[in-house]
Short mmCIF file of C-alpha atoms (C1' of nucleotides) in Angstrom, two decimals:
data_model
loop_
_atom_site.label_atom_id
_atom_site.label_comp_id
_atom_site.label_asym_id
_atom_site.label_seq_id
_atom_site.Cartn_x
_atom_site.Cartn_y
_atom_site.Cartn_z
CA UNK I 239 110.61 82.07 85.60
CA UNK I 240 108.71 80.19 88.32
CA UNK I 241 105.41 81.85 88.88
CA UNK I 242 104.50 83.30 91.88
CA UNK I 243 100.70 80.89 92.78
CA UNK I 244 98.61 84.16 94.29
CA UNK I 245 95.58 83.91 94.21
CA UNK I 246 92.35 86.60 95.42
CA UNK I 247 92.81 85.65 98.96
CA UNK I 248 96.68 85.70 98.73
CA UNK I 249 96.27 89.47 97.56
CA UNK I 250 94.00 90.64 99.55
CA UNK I 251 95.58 89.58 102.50
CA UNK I 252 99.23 91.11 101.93
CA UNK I 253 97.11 94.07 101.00
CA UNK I 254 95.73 94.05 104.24
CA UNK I 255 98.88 93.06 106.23
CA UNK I 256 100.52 95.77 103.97
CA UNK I 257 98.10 98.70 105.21
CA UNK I 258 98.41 97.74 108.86
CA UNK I 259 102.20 98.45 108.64
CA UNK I 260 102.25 101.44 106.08
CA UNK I 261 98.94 103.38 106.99
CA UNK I 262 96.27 102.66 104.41
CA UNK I 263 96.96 105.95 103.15
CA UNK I 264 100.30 104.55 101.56
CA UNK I 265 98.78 101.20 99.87
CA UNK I 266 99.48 101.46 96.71
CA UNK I 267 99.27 98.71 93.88
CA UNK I 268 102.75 98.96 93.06
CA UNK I 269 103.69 98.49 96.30
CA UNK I 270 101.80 95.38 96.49
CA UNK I 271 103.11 94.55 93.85
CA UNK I 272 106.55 94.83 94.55
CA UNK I 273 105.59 92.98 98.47
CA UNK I 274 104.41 90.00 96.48
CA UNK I 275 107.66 89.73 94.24
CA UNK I 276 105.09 90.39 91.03
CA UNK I 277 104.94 93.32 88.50
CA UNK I 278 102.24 95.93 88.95
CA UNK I 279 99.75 94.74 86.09
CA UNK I 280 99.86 91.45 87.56
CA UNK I 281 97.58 91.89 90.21
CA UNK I 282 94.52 92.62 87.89
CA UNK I 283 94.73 88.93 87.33
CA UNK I 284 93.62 88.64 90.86
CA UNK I 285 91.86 91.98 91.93
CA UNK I 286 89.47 94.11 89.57
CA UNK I 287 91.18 96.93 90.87
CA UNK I 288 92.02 98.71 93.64
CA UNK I 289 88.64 100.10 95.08
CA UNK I 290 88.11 95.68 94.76
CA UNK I 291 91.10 95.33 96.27
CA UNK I 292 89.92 98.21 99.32
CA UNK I 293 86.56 96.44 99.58
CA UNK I 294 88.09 92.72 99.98
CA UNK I 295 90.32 94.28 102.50
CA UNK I 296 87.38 96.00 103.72
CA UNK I 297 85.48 92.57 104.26
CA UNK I 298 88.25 90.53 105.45
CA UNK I 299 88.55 93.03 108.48
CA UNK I 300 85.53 92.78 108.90
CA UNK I 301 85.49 89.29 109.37
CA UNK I 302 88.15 89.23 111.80
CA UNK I 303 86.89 91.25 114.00
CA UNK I 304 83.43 89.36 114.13
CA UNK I 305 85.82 86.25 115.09
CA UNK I 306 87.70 88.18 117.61
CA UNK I 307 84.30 89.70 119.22
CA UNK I 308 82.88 86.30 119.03
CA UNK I 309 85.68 84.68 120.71
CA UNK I 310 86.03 86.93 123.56
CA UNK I 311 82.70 86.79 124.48
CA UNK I 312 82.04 82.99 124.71
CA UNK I 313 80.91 81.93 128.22
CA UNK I 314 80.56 85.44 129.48
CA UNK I 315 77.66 87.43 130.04
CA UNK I 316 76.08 91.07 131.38
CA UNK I 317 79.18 93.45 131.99
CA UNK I 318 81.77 90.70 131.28
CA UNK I 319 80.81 90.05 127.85
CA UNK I 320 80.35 93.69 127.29
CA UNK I 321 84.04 94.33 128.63
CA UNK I 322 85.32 91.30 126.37
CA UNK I 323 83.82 92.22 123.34
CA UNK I 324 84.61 96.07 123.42
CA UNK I 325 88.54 94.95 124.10
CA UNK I 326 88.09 92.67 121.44
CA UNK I 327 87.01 95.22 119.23
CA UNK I 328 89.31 98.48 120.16
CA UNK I 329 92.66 95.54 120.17
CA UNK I 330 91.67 94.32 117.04
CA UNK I 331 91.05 97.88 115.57
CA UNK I 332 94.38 99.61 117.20
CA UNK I 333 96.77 95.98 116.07
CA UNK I 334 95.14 96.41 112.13
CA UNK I 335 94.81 99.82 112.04
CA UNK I 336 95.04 99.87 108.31
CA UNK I 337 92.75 97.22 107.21
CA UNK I 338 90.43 98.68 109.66
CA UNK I 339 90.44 101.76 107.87
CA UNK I 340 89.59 100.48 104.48
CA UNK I 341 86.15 100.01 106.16
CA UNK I 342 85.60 103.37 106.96
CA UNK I 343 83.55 105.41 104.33
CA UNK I 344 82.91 102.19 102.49
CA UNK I 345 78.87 101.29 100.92
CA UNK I 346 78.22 97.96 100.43
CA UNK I 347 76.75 97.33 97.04
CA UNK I 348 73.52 95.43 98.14
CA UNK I 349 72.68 92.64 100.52
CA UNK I 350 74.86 90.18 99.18
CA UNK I 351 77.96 92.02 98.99
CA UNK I 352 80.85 90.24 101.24
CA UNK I 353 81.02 93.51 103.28
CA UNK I 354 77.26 93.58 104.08
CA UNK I 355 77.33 90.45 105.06
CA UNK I 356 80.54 90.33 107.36
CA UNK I 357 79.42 93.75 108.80
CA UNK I 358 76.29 91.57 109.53
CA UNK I 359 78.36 89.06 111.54
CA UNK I 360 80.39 91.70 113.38
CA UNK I 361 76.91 92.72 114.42
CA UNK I 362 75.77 89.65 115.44
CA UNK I 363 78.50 89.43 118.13
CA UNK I 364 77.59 92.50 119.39
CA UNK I 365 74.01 90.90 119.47
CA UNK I 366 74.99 88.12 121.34
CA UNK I 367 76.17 90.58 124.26
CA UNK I 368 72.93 92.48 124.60
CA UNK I 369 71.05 89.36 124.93
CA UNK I 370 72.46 88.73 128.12
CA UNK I 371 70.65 92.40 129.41
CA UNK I 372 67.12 93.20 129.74
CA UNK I 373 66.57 95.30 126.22
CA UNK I 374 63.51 94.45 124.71
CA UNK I 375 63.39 93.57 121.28
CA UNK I 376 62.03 96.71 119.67
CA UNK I 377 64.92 98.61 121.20
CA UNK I 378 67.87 96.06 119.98
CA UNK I 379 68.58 97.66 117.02
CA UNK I 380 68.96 101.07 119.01
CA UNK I 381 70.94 99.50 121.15
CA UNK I 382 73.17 97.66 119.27
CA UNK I 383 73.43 100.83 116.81
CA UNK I 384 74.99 102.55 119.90
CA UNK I 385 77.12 100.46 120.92
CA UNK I 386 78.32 99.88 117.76
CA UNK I 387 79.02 103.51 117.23
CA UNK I 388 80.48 104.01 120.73
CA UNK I 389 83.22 100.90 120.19
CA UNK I 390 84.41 102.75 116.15
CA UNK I 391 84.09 105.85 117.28
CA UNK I 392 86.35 105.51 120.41
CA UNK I 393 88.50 103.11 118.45
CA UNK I 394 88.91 105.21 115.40
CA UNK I 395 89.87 108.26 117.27
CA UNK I 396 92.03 106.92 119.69
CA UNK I 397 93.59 105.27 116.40
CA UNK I 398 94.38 108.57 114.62
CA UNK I 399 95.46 109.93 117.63
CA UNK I 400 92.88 111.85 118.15
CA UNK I 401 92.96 111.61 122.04
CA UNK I 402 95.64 114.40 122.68
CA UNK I 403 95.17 115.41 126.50
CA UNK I 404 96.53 114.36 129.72
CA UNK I 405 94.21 111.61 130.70
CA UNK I 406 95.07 107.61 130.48
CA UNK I 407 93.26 106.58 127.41
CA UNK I 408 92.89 103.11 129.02
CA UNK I 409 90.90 104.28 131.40
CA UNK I 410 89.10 105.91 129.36
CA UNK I 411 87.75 103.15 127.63
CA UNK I 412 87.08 101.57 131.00
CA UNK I 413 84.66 104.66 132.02
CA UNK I 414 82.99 104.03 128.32
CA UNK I 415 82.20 100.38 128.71
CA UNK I 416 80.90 101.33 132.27
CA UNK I 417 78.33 104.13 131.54
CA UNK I 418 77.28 101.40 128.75
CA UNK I 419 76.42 98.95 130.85
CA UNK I 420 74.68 101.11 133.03
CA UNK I 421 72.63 102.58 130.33
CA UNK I 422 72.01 98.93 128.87
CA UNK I 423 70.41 97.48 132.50
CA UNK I 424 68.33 100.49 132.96
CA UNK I 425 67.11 100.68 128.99
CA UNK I 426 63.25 100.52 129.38
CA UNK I 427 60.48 101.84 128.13
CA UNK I 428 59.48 102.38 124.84
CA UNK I 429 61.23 105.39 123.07
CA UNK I 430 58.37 106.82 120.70
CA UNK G 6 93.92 138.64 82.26
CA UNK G 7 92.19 139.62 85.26
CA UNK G 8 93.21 137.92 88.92
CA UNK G 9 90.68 135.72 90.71
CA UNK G 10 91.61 137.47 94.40
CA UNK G 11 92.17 134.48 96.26
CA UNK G 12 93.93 133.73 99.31
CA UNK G 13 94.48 130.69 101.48
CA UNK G 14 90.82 131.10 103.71
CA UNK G 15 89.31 130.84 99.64
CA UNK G 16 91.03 128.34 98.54
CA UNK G 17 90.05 125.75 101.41
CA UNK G 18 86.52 126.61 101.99
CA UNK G 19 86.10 126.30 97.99
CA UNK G 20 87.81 122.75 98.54
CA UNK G 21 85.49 122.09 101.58
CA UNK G 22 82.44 123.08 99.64
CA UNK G 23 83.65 121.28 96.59
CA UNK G 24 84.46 118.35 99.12
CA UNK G 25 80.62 118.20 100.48
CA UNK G 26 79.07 118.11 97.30
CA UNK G 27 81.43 115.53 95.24
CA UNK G 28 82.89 113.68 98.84
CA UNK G 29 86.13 113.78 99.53
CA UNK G 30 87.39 111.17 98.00
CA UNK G 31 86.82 112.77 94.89
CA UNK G 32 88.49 116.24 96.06
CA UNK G 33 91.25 116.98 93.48
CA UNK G 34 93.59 119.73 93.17
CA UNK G 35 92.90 120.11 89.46
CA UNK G 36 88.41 119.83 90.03
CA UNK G 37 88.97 122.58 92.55
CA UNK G 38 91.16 124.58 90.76
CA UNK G 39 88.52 124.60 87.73
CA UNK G 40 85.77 125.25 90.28
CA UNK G 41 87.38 128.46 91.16
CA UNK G 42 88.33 129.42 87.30
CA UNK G 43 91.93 128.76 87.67
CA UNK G 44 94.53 126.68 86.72
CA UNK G 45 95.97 123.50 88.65
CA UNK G 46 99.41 125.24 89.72
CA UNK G 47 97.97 128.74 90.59
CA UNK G 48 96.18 126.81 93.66
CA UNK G 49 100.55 126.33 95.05
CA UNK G 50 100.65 129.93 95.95
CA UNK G 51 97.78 129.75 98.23
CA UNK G 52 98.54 126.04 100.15
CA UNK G 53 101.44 123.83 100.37
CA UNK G 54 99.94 121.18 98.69
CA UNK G 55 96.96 118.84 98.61
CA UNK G 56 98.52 117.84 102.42
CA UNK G 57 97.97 121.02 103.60
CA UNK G 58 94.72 122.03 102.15
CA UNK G 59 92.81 118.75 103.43
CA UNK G 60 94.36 119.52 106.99
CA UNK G 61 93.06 123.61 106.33
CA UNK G 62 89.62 122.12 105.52
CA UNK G 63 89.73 119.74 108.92
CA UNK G 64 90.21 122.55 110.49
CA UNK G 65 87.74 124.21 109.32
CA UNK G 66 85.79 121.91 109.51
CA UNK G 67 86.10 121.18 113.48
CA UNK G 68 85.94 124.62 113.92
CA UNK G 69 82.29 125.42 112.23
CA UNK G 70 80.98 121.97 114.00
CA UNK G 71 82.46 123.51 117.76
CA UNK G 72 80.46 126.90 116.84
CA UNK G 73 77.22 124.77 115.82
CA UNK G 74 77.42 122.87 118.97
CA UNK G 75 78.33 126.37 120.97
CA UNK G 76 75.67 127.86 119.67
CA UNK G 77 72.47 125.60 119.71
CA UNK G 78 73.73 125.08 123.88
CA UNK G 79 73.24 128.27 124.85
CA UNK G 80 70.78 128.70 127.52
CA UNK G 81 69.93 125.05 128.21
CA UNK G 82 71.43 122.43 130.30
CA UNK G 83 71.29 118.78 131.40
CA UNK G 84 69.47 116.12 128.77
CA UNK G 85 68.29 119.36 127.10
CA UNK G 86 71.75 120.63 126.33
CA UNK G 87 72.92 117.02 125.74
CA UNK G 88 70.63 116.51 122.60
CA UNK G 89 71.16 119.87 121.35
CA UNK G 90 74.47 119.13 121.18
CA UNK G 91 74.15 115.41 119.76
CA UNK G 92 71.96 117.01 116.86
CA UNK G 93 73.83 120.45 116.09
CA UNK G 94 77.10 117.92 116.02
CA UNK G 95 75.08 115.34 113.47
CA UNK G 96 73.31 117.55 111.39
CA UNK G 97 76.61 119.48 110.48
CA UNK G 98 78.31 115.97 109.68
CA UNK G 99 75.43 114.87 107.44
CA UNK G 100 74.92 118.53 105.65
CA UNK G 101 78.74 118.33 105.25
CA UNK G 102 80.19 114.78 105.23
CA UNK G 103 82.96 116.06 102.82
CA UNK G 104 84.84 118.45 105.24
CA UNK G 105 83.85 116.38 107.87
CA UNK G 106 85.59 113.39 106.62
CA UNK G 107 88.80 115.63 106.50
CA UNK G 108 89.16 115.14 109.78
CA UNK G 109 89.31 111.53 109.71
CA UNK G 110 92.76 110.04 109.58
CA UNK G 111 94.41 113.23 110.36
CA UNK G 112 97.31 113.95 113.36
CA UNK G 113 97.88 117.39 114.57
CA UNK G 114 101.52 118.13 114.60
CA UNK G 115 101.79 119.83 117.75
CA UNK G 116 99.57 121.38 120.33
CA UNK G 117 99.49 124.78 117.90
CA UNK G 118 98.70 123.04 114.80
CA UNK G 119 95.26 124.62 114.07
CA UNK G 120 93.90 121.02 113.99
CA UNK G 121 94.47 120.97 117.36
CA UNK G 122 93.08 123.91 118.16
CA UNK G 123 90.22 123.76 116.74
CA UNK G 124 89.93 120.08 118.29
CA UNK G 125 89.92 121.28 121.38
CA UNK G 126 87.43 124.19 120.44
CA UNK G 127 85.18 121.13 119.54
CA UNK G 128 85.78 119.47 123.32
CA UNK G 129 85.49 122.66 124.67
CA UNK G 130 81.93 123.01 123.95
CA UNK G 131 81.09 119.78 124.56
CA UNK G 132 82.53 120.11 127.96
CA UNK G 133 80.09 122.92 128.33
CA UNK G 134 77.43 120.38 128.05
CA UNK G 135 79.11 118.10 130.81
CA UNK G 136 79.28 120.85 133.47
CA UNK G 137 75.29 120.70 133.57
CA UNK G 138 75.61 116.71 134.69
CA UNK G 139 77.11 115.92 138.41
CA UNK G 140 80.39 114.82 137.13
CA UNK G 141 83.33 114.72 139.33
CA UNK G 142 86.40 116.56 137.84
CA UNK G 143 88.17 113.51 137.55
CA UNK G 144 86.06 111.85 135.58
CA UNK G 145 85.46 114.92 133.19
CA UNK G 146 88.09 113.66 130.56
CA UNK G 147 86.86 109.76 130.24
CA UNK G 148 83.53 111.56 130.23
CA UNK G 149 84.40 113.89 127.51
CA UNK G 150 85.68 111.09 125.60
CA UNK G 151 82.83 108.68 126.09
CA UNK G 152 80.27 111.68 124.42
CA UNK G 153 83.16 112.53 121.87
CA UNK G 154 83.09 109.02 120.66
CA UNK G 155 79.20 108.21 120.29
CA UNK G 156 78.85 111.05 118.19
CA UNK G 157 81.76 110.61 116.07
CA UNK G 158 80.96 106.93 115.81
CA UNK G 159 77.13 107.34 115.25
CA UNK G 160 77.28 110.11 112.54
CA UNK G 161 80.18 108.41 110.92
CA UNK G 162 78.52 105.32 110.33
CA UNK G 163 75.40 106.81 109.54
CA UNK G 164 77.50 109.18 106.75
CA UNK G 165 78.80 105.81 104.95
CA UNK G 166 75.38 104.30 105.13
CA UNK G 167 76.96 102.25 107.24
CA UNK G 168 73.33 101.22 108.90
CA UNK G 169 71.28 99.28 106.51
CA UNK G 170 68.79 97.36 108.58
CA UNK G 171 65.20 98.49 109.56
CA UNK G 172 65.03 100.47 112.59
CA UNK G 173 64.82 104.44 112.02
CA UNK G 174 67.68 106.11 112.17
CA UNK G 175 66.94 109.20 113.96
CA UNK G 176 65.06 106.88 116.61
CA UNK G 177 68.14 105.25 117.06
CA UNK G 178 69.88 108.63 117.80
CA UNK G 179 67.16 109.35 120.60
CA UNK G 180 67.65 106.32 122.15
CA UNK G 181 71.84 107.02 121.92
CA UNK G 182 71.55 110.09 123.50
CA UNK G 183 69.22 108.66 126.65
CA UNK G 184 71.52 105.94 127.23
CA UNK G 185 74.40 108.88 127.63
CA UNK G 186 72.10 110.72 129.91
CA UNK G 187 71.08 108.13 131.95
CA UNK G 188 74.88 107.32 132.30
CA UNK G 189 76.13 110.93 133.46
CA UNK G 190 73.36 111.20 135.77
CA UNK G 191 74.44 108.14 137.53
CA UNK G 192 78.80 108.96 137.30
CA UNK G 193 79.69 108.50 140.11
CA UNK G 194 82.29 107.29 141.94
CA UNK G 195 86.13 105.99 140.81
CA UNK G 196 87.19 104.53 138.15
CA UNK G 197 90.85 102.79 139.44
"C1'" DA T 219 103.30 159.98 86.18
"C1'" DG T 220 106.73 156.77 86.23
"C1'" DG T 221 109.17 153.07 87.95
"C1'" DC T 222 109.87 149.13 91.21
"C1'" DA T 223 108.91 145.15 93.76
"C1'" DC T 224 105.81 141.76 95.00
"C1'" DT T 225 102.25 138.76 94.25
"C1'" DG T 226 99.41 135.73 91.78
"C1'" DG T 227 98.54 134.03 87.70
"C1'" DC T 228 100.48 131.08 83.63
"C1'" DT T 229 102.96 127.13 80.67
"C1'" DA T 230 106.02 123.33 80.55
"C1'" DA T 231 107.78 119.41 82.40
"C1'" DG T 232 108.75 115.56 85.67
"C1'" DT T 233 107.15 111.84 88.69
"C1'" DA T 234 104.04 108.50 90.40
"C1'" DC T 235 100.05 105.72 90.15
"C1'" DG T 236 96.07 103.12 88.14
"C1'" DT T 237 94.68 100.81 84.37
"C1'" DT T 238 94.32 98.41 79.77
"C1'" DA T 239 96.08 95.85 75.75
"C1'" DG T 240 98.37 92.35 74.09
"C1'" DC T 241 102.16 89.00 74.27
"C1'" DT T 242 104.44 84.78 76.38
"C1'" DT T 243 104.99 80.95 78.98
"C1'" DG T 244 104.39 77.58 82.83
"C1'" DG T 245 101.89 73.63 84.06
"C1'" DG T 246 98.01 70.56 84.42
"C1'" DG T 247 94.65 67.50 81.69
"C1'" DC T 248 93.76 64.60 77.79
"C1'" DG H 1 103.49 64.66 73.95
"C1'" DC H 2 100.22 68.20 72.85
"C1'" DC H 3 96.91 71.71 74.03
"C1'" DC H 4 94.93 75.22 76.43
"C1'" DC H 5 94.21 78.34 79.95
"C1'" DA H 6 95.78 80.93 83.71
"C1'" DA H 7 99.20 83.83 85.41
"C1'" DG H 8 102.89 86.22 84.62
"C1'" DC H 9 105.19 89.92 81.66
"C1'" DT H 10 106.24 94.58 78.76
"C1'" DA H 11 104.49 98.63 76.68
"C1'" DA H 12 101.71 102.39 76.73
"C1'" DC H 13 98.08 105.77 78.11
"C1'" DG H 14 95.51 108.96 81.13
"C1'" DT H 15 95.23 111.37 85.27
"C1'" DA H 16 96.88 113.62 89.34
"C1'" DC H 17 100.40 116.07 92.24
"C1'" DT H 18 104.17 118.86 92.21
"C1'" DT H 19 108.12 121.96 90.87
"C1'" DA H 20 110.53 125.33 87.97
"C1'" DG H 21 110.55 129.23 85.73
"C1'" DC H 22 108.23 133.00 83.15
"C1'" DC H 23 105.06 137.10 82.86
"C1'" DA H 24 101.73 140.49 84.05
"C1'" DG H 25 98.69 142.97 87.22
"C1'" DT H 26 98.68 145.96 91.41
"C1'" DG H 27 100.05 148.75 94.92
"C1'" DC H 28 103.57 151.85 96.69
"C1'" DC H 29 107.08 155.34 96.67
"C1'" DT H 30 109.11 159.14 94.78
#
DNA sequence: AGGCACTGGCTAAGTACGTTAGCTTGGGGC
DNA sequence: GCCCCAAGCTAACGTACTTAGCCAGTGCCT
């Protein structure tokens, strides 16, 4: 019986391919399992588990997204870079829906966990595009806290279909990543 | 054997209560049928199944945050009414991150599902907040989505712990909710 | 008061999933 | 060629959700 050669990465990305077609509702270890051509119990040679399993998958979204934000943004700057990196963000969110929900609701253990450190890096993307506006440096973190909840929030609802109504969702987003900007350029002043 | 009274409205606010204090993840049929001194089947006469009481605490759920938002509105408008509703819609996330993270991940069925309803509810009374600002019916549904979003995003994130870094958090929610003002002050003209 | 029907509780049992224990074997290093 | 470890396996257990079917409390009607 020729073995099968997984290893943690192997898993944790059919996990994560796995959730993105299923709904990470429905990931189950035995259906990994039975993806990977590999009994059940097998996987703990691999995984701790599946909250380890969630968190890897957790991590390695994480990651991509940073890439994908990072990517779109090179070269560009003010309201370009703004408008790359939040369609960077809500694509990579609505094409991985399920991996991106294994992020949701998830604490990372302490600095050095994988997820604190690639939610770090999807930060630091987002960092790169306030740099090219005028926010002073005591009001970055605000800043990048907001946009940062404006891009998952928008994203996450639109990706549980939480936008029901008539108007184009699209749009939508367009109108978001406008009233950012403007707020961005005119952020001044201290806030205390 | 005397009968524990219950009925449907019991069981799920005993499951969103139960939900709040132990998270949702945690919410079983068989902890909340112990919490209200019965056994694990009993709960079957009172909701479909664990299916349908997570989408009867959602509701719930969207419907007590559209009443706290309703409520600390009244009488004010502009910025004022804006960050009443940004911290009626917060604080009843954070004092109840259980039933509020029912209503992640979940689709209403139809326009009557009382998910929807209450959804709407929710929009309706932050559309309340919009009529204060100068913005042009058109723009009222990106608008709507735009505030939707921020809040969902920011309170979200800040349930999960998912900010770690320095900056105060509450601060950071000021400083949100004066970028969204500045923007609907200055909505104006069209988006296509 | 007595009886009837309905409702809301119960026990028992089946299914699915996560997990652990312990065995077996493939395959690389000496 | 032998040894050893890693990676697979089977067996088994505990927990959770759910259904089936039984029984008793409660309200209503006569």
């Amino acid at each position: 019986m020729p073995r099968a050669g997984l290893d943690q990465a192997a898993v944790v990305a059919a996990g994560a391919a796995l959730a993105d077609e299923i709904g990470f509702a429905g990931l189950t270890m035995g259906r990994l399992a039975e993806r990977l051509g590999v009994r059940t119990p097998s996987l703990y040679k691999h995984v701790a588990g599946q909250e380890d399993l969630n968190r890897g998958i957790a991590a390695l979204a994480l990651t991509e997204a940073a890439s994908a934000v990072g990517t779109a943004i090179q070269g560009r700057a003010g309201r370009d870079a703004l408008g790359a990196a939040a369609h960077a963000f809500r694509d990579f969110v609505l094409a991985h829906p399920g991996r991106y929900a294994a992020t949701i609701g998830v604490e990372p253990t302490g600095p050095d966990d994988p997820i604190a450190v690639a939610g770090l890096g999807l930060l630091e993307a987002f960092s790169a595009v306030l740099r090219s506006y005028a926010v002073g440096p005591a009001e970055t973190d605000h800043a990048l806290r907001t946009v940062r909840s404006a891009f998952h929030g928008f994203a996450t609802l639109q990706s549980a279909n939480g936008f029901q109504w008539s108007a184009d969702v699209g749009e939508s987003f367009e109108w978001l990543i406008d009233l950012l900007d403007r707020g961005l350029h005119t952020a001044a002043g201290p806030v205390s």
